[in-house]
Short mmCIF file of C-alpha atoms in Angstrom, two decimals:
data_model
loop_
_atom_site.label_atom_id
_atom_site.label_comp_id
_atom_site.label_asym_id
_atom_site.label_seq_id
_atom_site.Cartn_x
_atom_site.Cartn_y
_atom_site.Cartn_z
CA UNK A 1 -43.86 234.43 104.73
CA UNK A 2 -45.53 233.22 101.49
CA UNK A 3 -46.16 235.90 98.87
CA UNK A 4 -49.83 236.50 97.94
CA UNK A 5 -51.02 236.59 94.32
CA UNK A 6 -54.27 238.49 93.88
CA UNK A 7 -56.70 237.35 91.22
CA UNK A 8 -58.57 240.44 90.33
CA UNK A 9 -61.87 240.66 88.41
CA UNK A 10 -63.40 244.00 87.65
CA UNK A 11 -66.95 244.95 87.15
CA UNK A 12 -68.06 241.40 86.28
CA UNK A 13 -71.68 240.02 86.61
CA UNK A 14 -72.32 237.55 89.19
CA UNK A 15 -72.86 234.86 86.57
CA UNK A 16 -69.03 235.32 85.42
CA UNK A 17 -67.83 233.79 88.59
CA UNK A 18 -70.02 230.65 88.17
CA UNK A 19 -68.81 229.89 84.67
CA UNK A 20 -66.12 227.40 83.61
CA UNK A 21 -63.74 230.21 82.51
CA UNK A 22 -63.25 231.87 85.92
CA UNK A 23 -63.61 228.67 87.83
CA UNK A 24 -60.81 227.01 85.78
CA UNK A 25 -58.56 230.04 86.13
CA UNK A 26 -58.89 229.97 89.94
CA UNK A 27 -58.21 226.25 90.12
CA UNK A 28 -55.18 226.44 87.91
CA UNK A 29 -53.75 229.56 89.53
CA UNK A 30 -54.18 228.07 93.03
CA UNK A 31 -52.50 224.81 91.98
CA UNK A 32 -49.51 226.50 90.34
CA UNK A 33 -49.18 229.07 93.19
CA UNK A 34 -49.00 226.31 95.86
CA UNK A 35 -46.35 224.58 93.77
CA UNK A 36 -44.32 227.70 93.76
CA UNK A 37 -44.90 228.51 97.54
CA UNK A 38 -47.45 231.22 97.04
CA UNK A 39 -51.00 231.88 98.35
CA UNK A 40 -53.95 233.24 96.41
CA UNK A 41 -56.60 235.84 97.09
CA UNK A 42 -59.70 236.51 94.96
CA UNK A 43 -60.43 240.35 94.91
CA UNK A 44 -63.42 241.58 92.97
CA UNK A 45 -63.20 245.28 92.06
CA UNK A 46 -65.85 247.72 90.80
CA UNK A 47 -65.09 249.78 87.61
CA UNK A 48 -65.05 252.90 89.68
CA UNK A 49 -62.52 251.44 92.12
CA UNK A 50 -60.32 250.06 89.26
CA UNK A 51 -60.10 253.28 87.37
CA UNK A 52 -58.58 254.90 90.31
CA UNK A 53 -54.95 253.64 90.93
CA UNK A 54 -54.98 255.21 94.38
CA UNK A 55 -58.25 253.30 95.49
CA UNK A 56 -56.74 250.09 93.87
CA UNK A 57 -53.47 250.47 95.81
CA UNK A 58 -55.52 250.77 98.97
CA UNK A 59 -57.47 247.70 98.26
CA UNK A 60 -54.31 245.62 97.35
CA UNK A 61 -52.44 246.93 100.34
CA UNK A 62 -55.29 246.00 102.72
CA UNK A 63 -55.40 242.45 101.41
CA UNK A 64 -51.61 242.08 101.45
CA UNK A 65 -51.23 241.52 97.73
CA UNK A 66 -47.63 241.16 96.39
CA UNK A 67 -48.54 240.40 92.66
CA UNK A 68 -51.49 240.96 90.53
CA UNK A 69 -53.24 238.68 87.98
CA UNK A 70 -56.17 240.68 86.42
CA UNK A 71 -58.79 238.69 84.54
CA UNK A 72 -60.68 240.15 81.39
CA UNK A 73 -60.39 243.73 82.04
CA UNK A 74 -62.01 246.51 79.71
CA UNK A 75 -59.97 248.79 77.52
CA UNK A 76 -60.91 251.76 79.81
CA UNK A 77 -58.78 250.32 82.62
CA UNK A 78 -55.45 249.86 80.87
CA UNK A 79 -53.93 253.23 82.00
CA UNK A 80 -54.75 252.53 85.55
CA UNK A 81 -53.42 249.05 85.40
CA UNK A 82 -50.22 250.21 83.70
CA UNK A 83 -49.50 252.40 86.81
CA UNK A 84 -50.16 249.41 89.18
CA UNK A 85 -48.03 247.06 87.19
CA UNK A 86 -45.01 249.51 87.41
CA UNK A 87 -45.28 249.11 91.20
CA UNK A 88 -45.73 245.26 91.60
CA UNK A 89 -45.53 242.24 89.31
CA UNK A 90 -48.59 242.05 87.24
CA UNK A 91 -50.15 240.15 84.34
CA UNK A 92 -53.39 239.98 82.45
CA UNK A 93 -55.47 236.94 81.39
CA UNK A 94 -57.63 237.85 78.28
CA UNK A 95 -56.63 241.50 77.57
CA UNK A 96 -58.86 243.74 75.47
CA UNK A 97 -56.08 244.21 73.03
CA UNK A 98 -52.98 242.27 72.10
CA UNK A 99 -51.10 245.54 71.29
CA UNK A 100 -50.34 246.60 74.80
CA UNK A 101 -47.05 247.14 76.76
CA UNK A 102 -48.16 245.05 79.63
CA UNK A 103 -47.61 241.39 80.21
CA UNK A 104 -50.54 239.04 79.29
CA UNK A 105 -51.70 235.59 78.44
CA UNK A 106 -54.61 235.22 76.01
CA UNK A 107 -56.16 232.68 73.72
CA UNK A 108 -56.71 233.25 70.03
CA UNK A 109 -60.31 234.74 70.06
CA UNK A 110 -59.66 236.60 66.87
CA UNK A 111 -58.78 233.26 65.12
CA UNK A 112 -61.51 231.35 66.85
CA UNK A 113 -64.21 233.73 65.78
CA UNK A 114 -62.88 233.78 62.21
CA UNK A 115 -63.06 229.96 62.36
CA UNK A 116 -66.75 229.91 63.65
CA UNK A 117 -67.78 232.27 60.82
CA UNK A 118 -66.01 230.18 58.24
CA UNK A 119 -67.48 227.02 59.69
CA UNK A 120 -71.10 228.41 59.69
CA UNK A 121 -70.64 229.92 56.20
CA UNK A 122 -69.40 226.66 55.01
CA UNK A 123 -72.76 225.10 56.17
CA UNK A 124 -74.61 227.53 54.01
CA UNK A 125 -75.43 230.23 56.68
CA UNK A 126 -75.15 233.91 55.36
CA UNK A 127 -76.65 235.99 57.95
CA UNK A 128 -74.36 235.25 61.07
CA UNK A 129 -75.04 237.31 64.11
CA UNK A 130 -72.37 238.05 66.71
CA UNK A 131 -73.89 238.74 70.14
CA UNK A 132 -71.64 240.57 72.68
CA UNK A 133 -72.17 241.74 76.18
CA UNK A 134 -73.21 245.35 76.84
CA UNK A 135 -69.73 246.24 78.24
CA UNK A 136 -66.84 244.71 76.07
CA UNK A 137 -63.97 243.25 78.26
CA UNK A 138 -61.15 240.85 77.66
CA UNK A 139 -61.52 238.57 74.71
CA UNK A 140 -64.71 240.27 73.25
CA UNK A 141 -62.71 242.93 71.50
CA UNK A 142 -60.68 240.26 69.64
CA UNK A 143 -63.87 238.28 68.80
CA UNK A 144 -65.38 241.54 67.31
CA UNK A 145 -62.09 242.02 65.32
CA UNK A 146 -62.15 238.33 64.11
CA UNK A 147 -65.85 238.60 63.15
CA UNK A 148 -65.51 241.85 61.15
CA UNK A 149 -62.49 240.38 59.22
CA UNK A 150 -64.24 237.00 58.51
CA UNK A 151 -67.53 238.56 57.37
CA UNK A 152 -65.70 241.23 55.20
CA UNK A 153 -63.58 238.56 53.61
CA UNK A 154 -66.62 236.28 52.85
CA UNK A 155 -68.79 239.17 51.69
CA UNK A 156 -71.47 238.56 54.36
CA UNK A 157 -73.50 241.28 56.10
CA UNK A 158 -71.94 242.67 59.47
CA UNK A 159 -74.59 241.75 62.12
CA UNK A 160 -73.52 242.64 65.82
CA UNK A 161 -75.67 243.30 68.67
CA UNK A 162 -75.38 243.36 72.41
CA UNK A 163 -77.31 241.48 75.08
CA UNK A 164 -77.60 242.15 78.91
CA UNK A 165 -76.58 239.35 81.39
CA UNK A 166 -80.15 238.45 81.77
CA UNK A 167 -81.78 238.44 78.20
CA UNK A 168 -85.57 238.39 77.85
CA UNK A 169 -87.53 236.84 75.11
CA UNK A 170 -88.81 240.25 74.16
CA UNK A 171 -85.21 241.61 73.78
CA UNK A 172 -84.35 238.59 71.76
CA UNK A 173 -87.37 239.07 69.46
CA UNK A 174 -86.38 242.64 68.86
CA UNK A 175 -82.78 241.37 67.80
CA UNK A 176 -84.26 238.68 65.59
CA UNK A 177 -86.60 241.08 63.90
CA UNK A 178 -83.80 243.75 63.32
CA UNK A 179 -81.06 241.42 62.19
CA UNK A 180 -82.93 238.37 60.71
CA UNK A 181 -79.98 235.94 61.48
CA UNK A 182 -79.88 232.36 60.30
CA UNK A 183 -76.97 231.75 62.70
CA UNK A 184 -76.04 233.25 65.94
CA UNK A 185 -72.54 233.17 67.84
CA UNK A 186 -73.34 233.62 71.56
CA UNK A 187 -71.01 235.31 74.25
CA UNK A 188 -70.67 232.04 76.17
CA UNK A 189 -72.22 228.62 76.61
CA UNK A 190 -74.47 229.65 79.54
CA UNK A 191 -75.92 232.33 77.41
CA UNK A 192 -76.13 229.98 74.33
CA UNK A 193 -78.09 227.35 76.55
CA UNK A 194 -80.38 230.24 77.63
CA UNK A 195 -80.90 231.33 73.99
CA UNK A 196 -81.96 227.76 73.12
CA UNK A 197 -84.84 227.93 75.42
CA UNK A 198 -85.90 231.50 74.41
CA UNK A 199 -85.68 230.72 70.78
CA UNK A 200 -87.93 227.64 71.42
CA UNK A 201 -90.48 230.08 73.09
CA UNK A 202 -90.37 232.12 70.10
CA UNK A 203 -91.09 229.24 67.81
CA UNK A 204 -87.41 229.06 66.48
CA UNK A 205 -85.78 225.59 66.36
CA UNK A 206 -82.09 225.10 66.69
CA UNK A 207 -80.66 224.38 64.22
CA UNK A 208 -83.55 223.90 61.86
CA UNK A 209 -84.40 227.60 61.98
CA UNK A 210 -81.35 229.28 63.42
CA UNK A 211 -77.86 227.62 64.18
CA UNK A 212 -76.22 228.50 67.42
CA UNK A 213 -72.72 228.31 68.88
CA UNK A 214 -71.07 229.32 72.16
CA UNK A 215 -67.77 229.78 73.92
CA UNK A 216 -65.87 227.86 76.59
CA UNK A 217 -66.99 224.30 76.22
CA UNK A 218 -68.85 224.05 79.59
CA UNK A 219 -69.37 220.74 81.13
CA UNK A 220 -73.09 220.80 80.12
CA UNK A 221 -72.40 221.81 76.44
CA UNK A 222 -72.59 218.26 75.21
CA UNK A 223 -75.85 217.67 77.15
CA UNK A 224 -78.03 220.59 75.98
CA UNK A 225 -80.77 219.94 73.44
CA UNK A 226 -79.29 220.03 70.87
CA UNK A 227 -75.82 219.56 72.00
CA UNK A 228 -73.82 222.83 71.59
CA UNK A 229 -71.11 223.61 69.16
CA UNK A 230 -68.60 225.76 70.94
CA UNK A 231 -65.07 226.95 71.34
CA UNK A 232 -62.69 225.25 73.92
CA UNK A 233 -60.17 227.65 75.32
CA UNK A 234 -56.95 226.36 76.98
CA UNK A 235 -57.93 228.11 80.28
CA UNK A 236 -55.99 225.96 82.64
CA UNK A 237 -52.63 226.47 80.60
CA UNK A 238 -53.34 230.22 80.33
CA UNK A 239 -53.63 230.50 84.14
CA UNK A 240 -50.63 228.27 84.74
CA UNK A 241 -48.43 230.50 82.44
CA UNK A 242 -49.64 233.64 84.03
CA UNK A 243 -49.03 232.36 87.52
CA UNK A 244 -45.53 231.07 86.69
CA UNK A 245 -44.67 234.52 85.27
CA UNK A 246 -45.78 236.15 88.56
CA UNK A 247 -43.94 233.55 90.80
CA UNK A 248 -40.85 233.99 88.76
CA UNK A 249 -41.06 237.83 89.26
CA UNK A 250 -41.72 237.41 93.08
CA UNK A 251 -38.63 235.14 93.15
CA UNK A 252 -36.51 237.92 91.77
CA UNK A 253 -36.18 236.50 88.30
CA UNK A 254 -35.78 239.34 85.65
CA UNK A 255 -38.42 238.61 83.27
CA UNK A 256 -39.40 241.05 80.50
CA UNK A 257 -42.88 241.84 79.30
CA UNK A 258 -44.41 238.64 78.59
CA UNK A 259 -46.93 237.98 75.73
CA UNK A 260 -48.47 234.49 74.98
CA UNK A 261 -51.47 233.72 72.64
CA UNK A 262 -52.66 230.09 72.79
CA UNK A 263 -54.63 228.20 70.21
CA UNK A 264 -58.34 227.48 70.74
CA UNK A 265 -60.16 224.37 69.61
CA UNK A 266 -63.49 224.32 67.78
CA UNK A 267 -65.83 221.51 69.14
CA UNK A 268 -68.60 220.77 66.55
CA UNK A 269 -71.99 219.33 67.74
CA UNK A 270 -75.45 219.34 66.51
CA UNK A 271 -76.40 223.06 67.28
CA UNK A 272 -74.64 224.44 64.17
CA UNK A 273 -76.70 222.17 61.84
CA UNK A 274 -75.85 220.30 58.71
CA UNK A 275 -75.30 221.63 55.24
CA UNK A 276 -78.24 223.88 54.10
CA UNK A 277 -79.66 223.80 50.74
#
């Protein structure tokens, strides 16, 4: 009987599952799993379920899961995941920290965010705002670290704020009034695309009044008005490496804790603007 790999996402908003990041992970995991004679199930868990190893064990047992691939968990879940990973093969895609004793595959969000800040500063922007989700999971911790180092190195103000999954024009206006940014790094391309429309409603033009960049290089990123500068992550390769690790473990291969951090690619389009001043 084929072994079953569970793709587990924890406490994510519905929009997370529709984005390129999760879709491409599922596609790549499925393709690699089939090649290795495994099957795949997607298992969403709430934060309450995931913080209880006993509850998580029950869910995984009911689904017949033999190995666990956890996508973008929060820092608060590391202890519980550590217990589960001692009991079955497990790996994380996009961990909240790279300094953990659990197997993971990540992309270099620290380096990518530093590159974004350097790029925007090189275009003359000096008030670069990093927008993050209300709850930091996965890559967002590394982005915060990269942003902090980049702004400190360049002598720029540290401007960070959080936005809900569905941001309103009123909330955005509050952020703009408090932070007065001339450039914004959005959490993802879908949120960046939404911000373009909201900024327009507030009388702010992109990039003439405020530059805007996203993450993930969604299929639509080149079609927004203006086309979106973004970061392309090697999502398929991350998922392939993670699945190969789990399949090896299921086949009885004695693999040690595995850490891989893959490079991202900056995709420059019109939304970041031309040189200012």
